[in-house]
Amino acid sequence: MEQSPRSNEREASPKTYYTKKLRKLVGEQHPSIQINDSAYTVASELLGQVYERYGRVNTSEYKAYHNDTHGYDVIDRSLKILAVFDASVPEKIHLHDYELLLIAAAGHDSWFNKDRDSELSDEEASARLTAELMKQFGYPELDTVKVNNAIIATTTEHSEHGIIQSRLHERTPSPITLALAMGDINATTMEGTSRIISDIPTLLAETQKLELNASLPLKITQLLLLQQSFASDRLNTIHDDLRHFFNEDETRAIQTELRNNYRKRGRELLSLTEYISHHSEEIQAKLHELLTTPTTVGTYSIIELVQGALKHILTSRTHKS
């Protein structure tokens, strides 16, 4: 498949590509925020390193989901969440928080341990790599500690309550920590149907080889059901997470601002999760129909075919009770 000019630019010089992309993001969405050049340099270096390790498609270390694109998306969402905190409880947020959050989000998935006997988790290894780069650019220890805490707080594990950020409430309360944690795993609650459509095949492709065969529709449907449960859990745990970092009045103010910003997406997500829960067999049958129809697989990757099928099913669905 022919690459777009933007993809070619990213491949030729990922650091330069992300420097421009990050400046544009902050300039357009957060025009009142001034971020030092050193932060853009560190963040773009981290994203560039992630691209070199995990973003090159035809390499053994390629990760379909946890690559540099995910890092950029988390930066985007995390900065939006910090801006919500800022609008709700401005006395708790400092301009420097945006700079440190930019770096923490860029580095939060910068390393995955190949040696699973390592004493460091992926998050701890990512935090160490990020801190070392920050020190090279003169950041003081207090800043590296804040970024370290934020990255480690993104650690997830499976529990009886679903997927949880098991170390979030261990961290010293900091808006940077919570903004990154929420930005990392609240994609569907902030972006709705389009994010589920985008992420399902890449999450699946990261753990197994995607093949157009009879088992693929079942695997997609099973992951959809997991994501449906996960999204519902996230909506139910946001208050407790906020309450760990803010008092009750501050939490109410933040939740009001979140509703004002994401009410439409939240309603869309609730409708979607209900649909998935009640119509999973229909979804699987439709996926089987769409993904086993003869097609020119050489023109589109399997990931893109799955995204197209999910878009057709989930955006044209009939809302049934």
Short mmCIF file of C-alpha atoms in Angstrom, two decimals:
data_model
loop_
_atom_site.label_atom_id
_atom_site.label_comp_id
_atom_site.label_asym_id
_atom_site.label_seq_id
_atom_site.Cartn_x
_atom_site.Cartn_y
_atom_site.Cartn_z
CA MET A 1 0.00 0.00 0.00
CA GLU A 2 1.44 3.37 -0.98
CA GLN A 3 2.43 5.58 1.93
CA SER A 4 1.07 9.09 2.34
CA PRO A 5 3.52 12.03 2.28
CA ARG A 6 2.94 12.37 6.03
CA SER A 7 3.95 8.73 6.61
CA ASN A 8 7.09 9.27 4.55
CA GLU A 9 7.98 12.32 6.62
CA ARG A 10 7.54 10.35 9.83
CA GLU A 11 9.72 7.54 8.53
CA ALA A 12 12.47 9.86 7.30
CA SER A 13 12.76 11.92 10.49
CA PRO A 14 10.34 10.91 13.27
CA LYS A 15 11.78 13.44 15.74
CA THR A 16 11.30 16.37 13.34
CA TYR A 17 7.86 15.06 12.39
CA TYR A 18 6.71 14.96 16.01
CA THR A 19 8.27 18.29 16.95
CA LYS A 20 6.08 19.97 14.33
CA LYS A 21 3.04 17.84 15.18
CA LEU A 22 3.26 18.56 18.92
CA ARG A 23 3.74 22.30 18.43
CA LYS A 24 0.70 22.34 16.16
CA LEU A 25 -1.38 20.37 18.67
CA VAL A 26 -0.60 22.70 21.57
CA GLY A 27 -0.85 25.83 19.45
CA GLU A 28 -4.30 24.95 18.10
CA GLN A 29 -5.91 23.35 21.14
CA HIS A 30 -4.17 25.12 24.03
CA PRO A 31 -3.13 28.53 22.63
CA SER A 32 -2.75 30.14 26.06
CA ILE A 33 -0.19 27.54 27.18
CA GLN A 34 3.51 28.24 26.71
CA ILE A 35 5.70 25.14 26.69
CA ASN A 36 9.50 25.36 26.68
CA ASP A 37 11.45 24.20 23.65
CA SER A 38 13.23 21.60 25.78
CA ALA A 39 9.93 19.84 26.50
CA TYR A 40 9.09 19.60 22.81
CA THR A 41 12.59 18.26 22.18
CA VAL A 42 12.34 15.59 24.90
CA ALA A 43 8.80 14.56 23.92
CA SER A 44 9.58 14.34 20.19
CA GLU A 45 12.77 12.39 20.94
CA LEU A 46 10.77 9.90 23.01
CA LEU A 47 8.09 9.49 20.34
CA GLY A 48 10.80 9.12 17.72
CA GLN A 49 12.45 6.37 19.75
CA VAL A 50 9.12 4.58 20.15
CA TYR A 51 8.60 4.76 16.40
CA GLU A 52 12.05 3.27 15.78
CA ARG A 53 11.41 0.44 18.28
CA TYR A 54 7.74 -0.36 17.82
CA GLY A 55 6.28 1.70 14.97
CA ARG A 56 7.98 0.28 11.88
CA VAL A 57 5.42 -2.10 10.43
CA ASN A 58 7.50 -4.88 8.94
CA THR A 59 9.85 -5.43 11.89
CA SER A 60 9.91 -8.10 14.60
CA GLU A 61 9.28 -5.59 17.41
CA TYR A 62 6.34 -3.84 15.70
CA LYS A 63 3.35 -3.17 17.95
CA ALA A 64 0.09 -2.48 16.16
CA TYR A 65 -1.38 -0.56 19.11
CA HIS A 66 1.35 0.44 21.58
CA ASN A 67 3.45 2.45 19.16
CA ASP A 68 4.24 6.13 18.68
CA THR A 69 0.75 6.90 17.40
CA HIS A 70 -0.68 5.73 20.73
CA GLY A 71 1.84 7.94 22.53
CA TYR A 72 0.71 10.97 20.54
CA ASP A 73 -2.96 10.17 21.14
CA VAL A 74 -2.35 9.93 24.89
CA ILE A 75 -0.61 13.33 24.82
CA ASP A 76 -3.67 14.80 23.13
CA ARG A 77 -6.17 13.30 25.60
CA SER A 78 -4.04 13.96 28.70
CA LEU A 79 -3.59 17.64 27.87
CA LYS A 80 -7.35 17.96 27.36
CA ILE A 81 -7.99 16.39 30.76
CA LEU A 82 -5.46 18.66 32.47
CA ALA A 83 -7.20 21.61 30.80
CA VAL A 84 -10.48 20.40 32.36
CA PHE A 85 -8.78 20.34 35.78
CA ASP A 86 -7.42 23.81 35.07
CA ALA A 87 -10.86 25.19 34.20
CA SER A 88 -12.42 23.58 37.29
CA VAL A 89 -9.78 24.10 39.99
CA PRO A 90 -7.26 26.59 38.54
CA GLU A 91 -5.55 27.07 41.87
CA LYS A 92 -4.35 23.43 41.72
CA ILE A 93 -2.80 23.63 38.23
CA HIS A 94 0.45 25.32 37.19
CA LEU A 95 1.68 26.09 33.69
CA HIS A 96 4.69 23.85 34.28
CA ASP A 97 2.30 20.91 34.76
CA TYR A 98 1.47 21.00 31.04
CA GLU A 99 5.15 20.73 30.16
CA LEU A 100 5.77 17.77 32.45
CA LEU A 101 2.59 16.06 31.28
CA LEU A 102 3.66 16.40 27.65
CA ILE A 103 6.89 14.57 28.47
CA ALA A 104 5.26 11.93 30.69
CA ALA A 105 2.65 11.07 28.08
CA ALA A 106 5.27 10.83 25.32
CA GLY A 107 7.37 8.46 27.41
CA HIS A 108 4.73 6.39 29.19
CA ASP A 109 5.04 3.41 26.80
CA SER A 110 8.56 3.99 25.55
CA TRP A 111 9.95 0.60 26.56
CA PHE A 112 8.63 -2.95 26.74
CA ASN A 113 10.98 -5.39 28.44
CA LYS A 114 12.09 -8.22 26.19
CA ASP A 115 13.42 -10.12 29.21
CA ARG A 116 10.36 -10.87 31.32
CA ASP A 117 12.62 -11.83 34.24
CA SER A 118 13.62 -8.18 34.53
CA GLU A 119 13.01 -6.58 37.91
CA LEU A 120 11.44 -3.60 36.15
CA SER A 121 7.91 -3.54 34.78
CA ASP A 122 7.34 -1.96 31.38
CA GLU A 123 6.12 1.20 33.09
CA GLU A 124 9.12 1.34 35.41
CA ALA A 125 11.48 0.84 32.49
CA SER A 126 9.67 3.56 30.52
CA ALA A 127 9.85 5.91 33.50
CA ARG A 128 13.58 5.30 33.90
CA LEU A 129 14.28 5.93 30.20
CA THR A 130 12.22 9.13 30.28
CA ALA A 131 13.92 10.40 33.43
CA GLU A 132 17.37 9.78 31.96
CA LEU A 133 16.49 11.82 28.88
CA MET A 134 15.05 14.63 31.02
CA LYS A 135 18.27 14.82 33.02
CA GLN A 136 20.24 15.25 29.80
CA PHE A 137 18.20 18.39 29.16
CA GLY A 138 18.71 19.80 32.63
CA TYR A 139 15.41 18.98 34.30
CA PRO A 140 15.70 18.94 38.12
CA GLU A 141 15.05 15.83 40.19
CA LEU A 142 11.68 17.14 41.39
CA ASP A 143 10.43 17.20 37.79
CA THR A 144 11.75 13.74 36.97
CA VAL A 145 10.09 12.34 40.12
CA LYS A 146 6.73 13.81 39.09
CA VAL A 147 7.03 12.33 35.60
CA ASN A 148 8.22 9.00 37.04
CA ASN A 149 5.19 8.81 39.34
CA ALA A 150 2.82 9.66 36.51
CA ILE A 151 4.18 6.97 34.19
CA ILE A 152 4.18 4.24 36.86
CA ALA A 153 0.55 5.11 37.70
CA THR A 154 -0.47 3.94 34.21
CA THR A 155 0.30 0.32 35.20
CA THR A 156 -2.72 -1.87 34.51
CA GLU A 157 -3.72 -5.33 35.64
CA HIS A 158 -6.73 -7.61 35.39
CA SER A 159 -8.82 -8.00 38.55
CA GLU A 160 -12.28 -9.22 39.50
CA HIS A 161 -13.42 -5.67 38.74
CA GLY A 162 -11.95 -5.71 35.22
CA ILE A 163 -8.85 -3.85 34.04
CA ILE A 164 -7.65 -1.43 36.70
CA GLN A 165 -4.73 0.95 37.12
CA SER A 166 -3.46 -0.89 40.14
CA ARG A 167 -0.81 1.64 41.17
CA LEU A 168 -2.74 4.86 40.58
CA HIS A 169 -3.83 5.33 44.17
CA GLU A 170 -0.32 4.59 45.46
CA ARG A 171 0.99 7.77 43.88
CA THR A 172 1.35 11.10 45.66
CA PRO A 173 -1.70 13.13 44.55
CA SER A 174 -0.75 15.15 41.48
CA PRO A 175 -2.87 16.49 38.59
CA ILE A 176 -0.14 15.29 36.19
CA THR A 177 -0.47 11.71 37.42
CA LEU A 178 -4.24 11.59 37.16
CA ALA A 179 -4.39 13.38 33.80
CA LEU A 180 -1.96 10.86 32.28
CA ALA A 181 -3.72 7.85 33.83
CA MET A 182 -7.08 9.02 32.53
CA GLY A 183 -5.67 9.98 29.14
CA ASP A 184 -4.14 6.53 28.73
CA ILE A 185 -7.20 4.35 29.26
CA ASN A 186 -10.21 6.63 28.83
CA ALA A 187 -9.99 6.86 25.04
CA THR A 188 -13.44 5.39 24.43
CA THR A 189 -15.15 7.58 27.03
CA MET A 190 -13.66 10.69 25.39
CA GLU A 191 -13.87 9.70 21.73
CA GLY A 192 -16.73 7.20 21.54
CA THR A 193 -17.49 4.92 18.62
CA SER A 194 -14.67 6.10 16.36
CA ARG A 195 -12.05 5.10 18.94
CA ILE A 196 -13.50 1.61 19.39
CA ILE A 197 -13.56 1.14 15.61
CA SER A 198 -9.93 2.25 15.37
CA ASP A 199 -8.58 0.31 18.35
CA ILE A 200 -10.25 -3.12 18.17
CA PRO A 201 -8.20 -4.50 15.25
CA THR A 202 -4.91 -2.94 16.42
CA LEU A 203 -5.33 -4.33 19.93
CA LEU A 204 -6.08 -7.73 18.43
CA ALA A 205 -3.18 -7.56 15.98
CA GLU A 206 -0.76 -6.79 18.80
CA THR A 207 -1.35 -10.16 20.47
CA GLN A 208 -1.90 -12.44 17.49
CA LYS A 209 -1.57 -12.63 13.74
CA LEU A 210 -4.68 -11.36 11.93
CA GLU A 211 -5.92 -13.68 9.21
CA LEU A 212 -9.08 -13.54 7.12
CA ASN A 213 -10.54 -16.84 8.29
CA ALA A 214 -13.67 -18.14 9.99
CA SER A 215 -12.37 -17.45 13.50
CA LEU A 216 -11.69 -13.74 12.97
CA PRO A 217 -15.31 -12.51 13.45
CA LEU A 218 -15.53 -14.40 16.76
CA LYS A 219 -12.24 -12.93 18.00
CA ILE A 220 -13.36 -9.41 17.08
CA THR A 221 -16.73 -9.88 18.77
CA GLN A 222 -15.12 -11.23 21.94
CA LEU A 223 -12.81 -8.21 22.09
CA LEU A 224 -15.76 -5.89 21.48
CA LEU A 225 -17.52 -7.41 24.49
CA LEU A 226 -14.40 -6.95 26.60
CA GLN A 227 -14.13 -3.32 25.48
CA GLN A 228 -17.83 -2.82 26.20
CA SER A 229 -17.32 -4.06 29.77
CA PHE A 230 -14.13 -2.05 30.15
CA ALA A 231 -15.78 1.17 28.95
CA SER A 232 -18.67 0.71 31.38
CA ASP A 233 -16.21 0.12 34.23
CA ARG A 234 -14.30 3.30 33.35
CA LEU A 235 -17.45 5.41 33.53
CA ASN A 236 -18.13 3.98 36.99
CA THR A 237 -14.62 4.52 38.42
CA ILE A 238 -13.91 8.09 37.33
CA HIS A 239 -15.40 9.57 40.52
CA ASP A 240 -13.26 7.40 42.82
CA ASP A 241 -10.11 8.23 40.86
CA LEU A 242 -10.85 11.96 41.01
CA ARG A 243 -11.69 11.74 44.70
CA HIS A 244 -8.25 10.30 45.49
CA PHE A 245 -6.60 13.41 44.07
CA PHE A 246 -9.17 16.14 44.82
CA ASN A 247 -11.63 16.96 47.60
CA GLU A 248 -15.38 16.44 47.12
CA ASP A 249 -16.16 19.98 45.98
CA GLU A 250 -13.28 19.93 43.49
CA THR A 251 -14.36 16.52 42.24
CA ARG A 252 -17.92 17.75 41.61
CA ALA A 253 -16.59 20.78 39.74
CA ILE A 254 -14.36 18.59 37.56
CA GLN A 255 -17.14 16.12 36.83
CA THR A 256 -19.42 18.98 35.79
CA GLU A 257 -16.74 20.25 33.40
CA LEU A 258 -16.15 16.72 32.05
CA ARG A 259 -19.87 16.33 31.39
CA ASN A 260 -19.98 19.68 29.64
CA ASN A 261 -17.10 18.65 27.39
CA TYR A 262 -17.90 14.98 26.81
CA ARG A 263 -21.65 14.55 27.43
CA LYS A 264 -22.35 13.74 23.78
CA ARG A 265 -19.54 11.16 23.62
CA GLY A 266 -20.62 9.67 26.95
CA ARG A 267 -24.19 9.16 25.76
CA GLU A 268 -22.91 7.75 22.49
CA LEU A 269 -20.71 5.31 24.40
CA LEU A 270 -23.52 4.17 26.69
CA SER A 271 -25.73 3.55 23.66
CA LEU A 272 -22.95 1.66 21.91
CA THR A 273 -22.08 -0.55 24.89
CA GLU A 274 -25.74 -1.45 25.33
CA TYR A 275 -25.97 -2.34 21.65
CA ILE A 276 -22.85 -4.52 21.78
CA SER A 277 -24.08 -6.28 24.91
CA HIS A 278 -27.49 -7.15 23.43
CA HIS A 279 -26.54 -7.78 19.80
CA SER A 280 -23.17 -9.52 19.87
CA GLU A 281 -24.43 -12.51 17.87
CA GLU A 282 -25.78 -10.21 15.15
CA ILE A 283 -22.51 -8.30 15.09
CA GLN A 284 -20.53 -11.54 14.72
CA ALA A 285 -22.77 -12.71 11.87
CA LYS A 286 -22.43 -9.40 10.07
CA LEU A 287 -18.65 -9.43 10.53
CA HIS A 288 -18.57 -12.93 9.05
CA GLU A 289 -20.53 -11.71 6.05
CA LEU A 290 -18.37 -8.63 5.50
CA LEU A 291 -14.99 -10.24 6.15
CA THR A 292 -15.47 -13.40 4.12
CA THR A 293 -16.74 -11.63 1.01
CA PRO A 294 -14.07 -11.86 -1.74
CA THR A 295 -11.97 -8.73 -1.66
CA THR A 296 -8.63 -7.42 -2.82
CA VAL A 297 -6.72 -7.84 0.42
CA GLY A 298 -3.63 -6.50 -1.29
CA THR A 299 -5.26 -3.08 -1.57
CA TYR A 300 -6.09 -2.74 2.13
CA SER A 301 -4.49 -4.26 5.19
CA ILE A 302 -6.59 -6.62 7.30
CA ILE A 303 -6.63 -3.97 10.05
CA GLU A 304 -8.22 -1.50 7.65
CA LEU A 305 -10.71 -4.11 6.44
CA VAL A 306 -11.79 -4.80 10.04
CA GLN A 307 -12.06 -1.08 10.78
CA GLY A 308 -14.23 -0.66 7.67
CA ALA A 309 -16.48 -3.54 8.70
CA LEU A 310 -16.86 -2.25 12.25
CA LYS A 311 -17.61 1.25 10.99
CA HIS A 312 -20.35 -0.13 8.73
CA ILE A 313 -21.90 -2.16 11.55
CA LEU A 314 -21.57 0.23 14.50
CA THR A 315 -22.34 3.54 12.81
CA SER A 316 -25.32 2.29 10.79
CA ARG A 317 -26.85 0.23 13.59
CA THR A 318 -30.49 0.45 14.52
CA HIS A 319 -30.85 1.41 18.16
CA LYS A 320 -32.85 -1.36 19.78
CA SER A 321 -33.90 -1.56 23.38
#
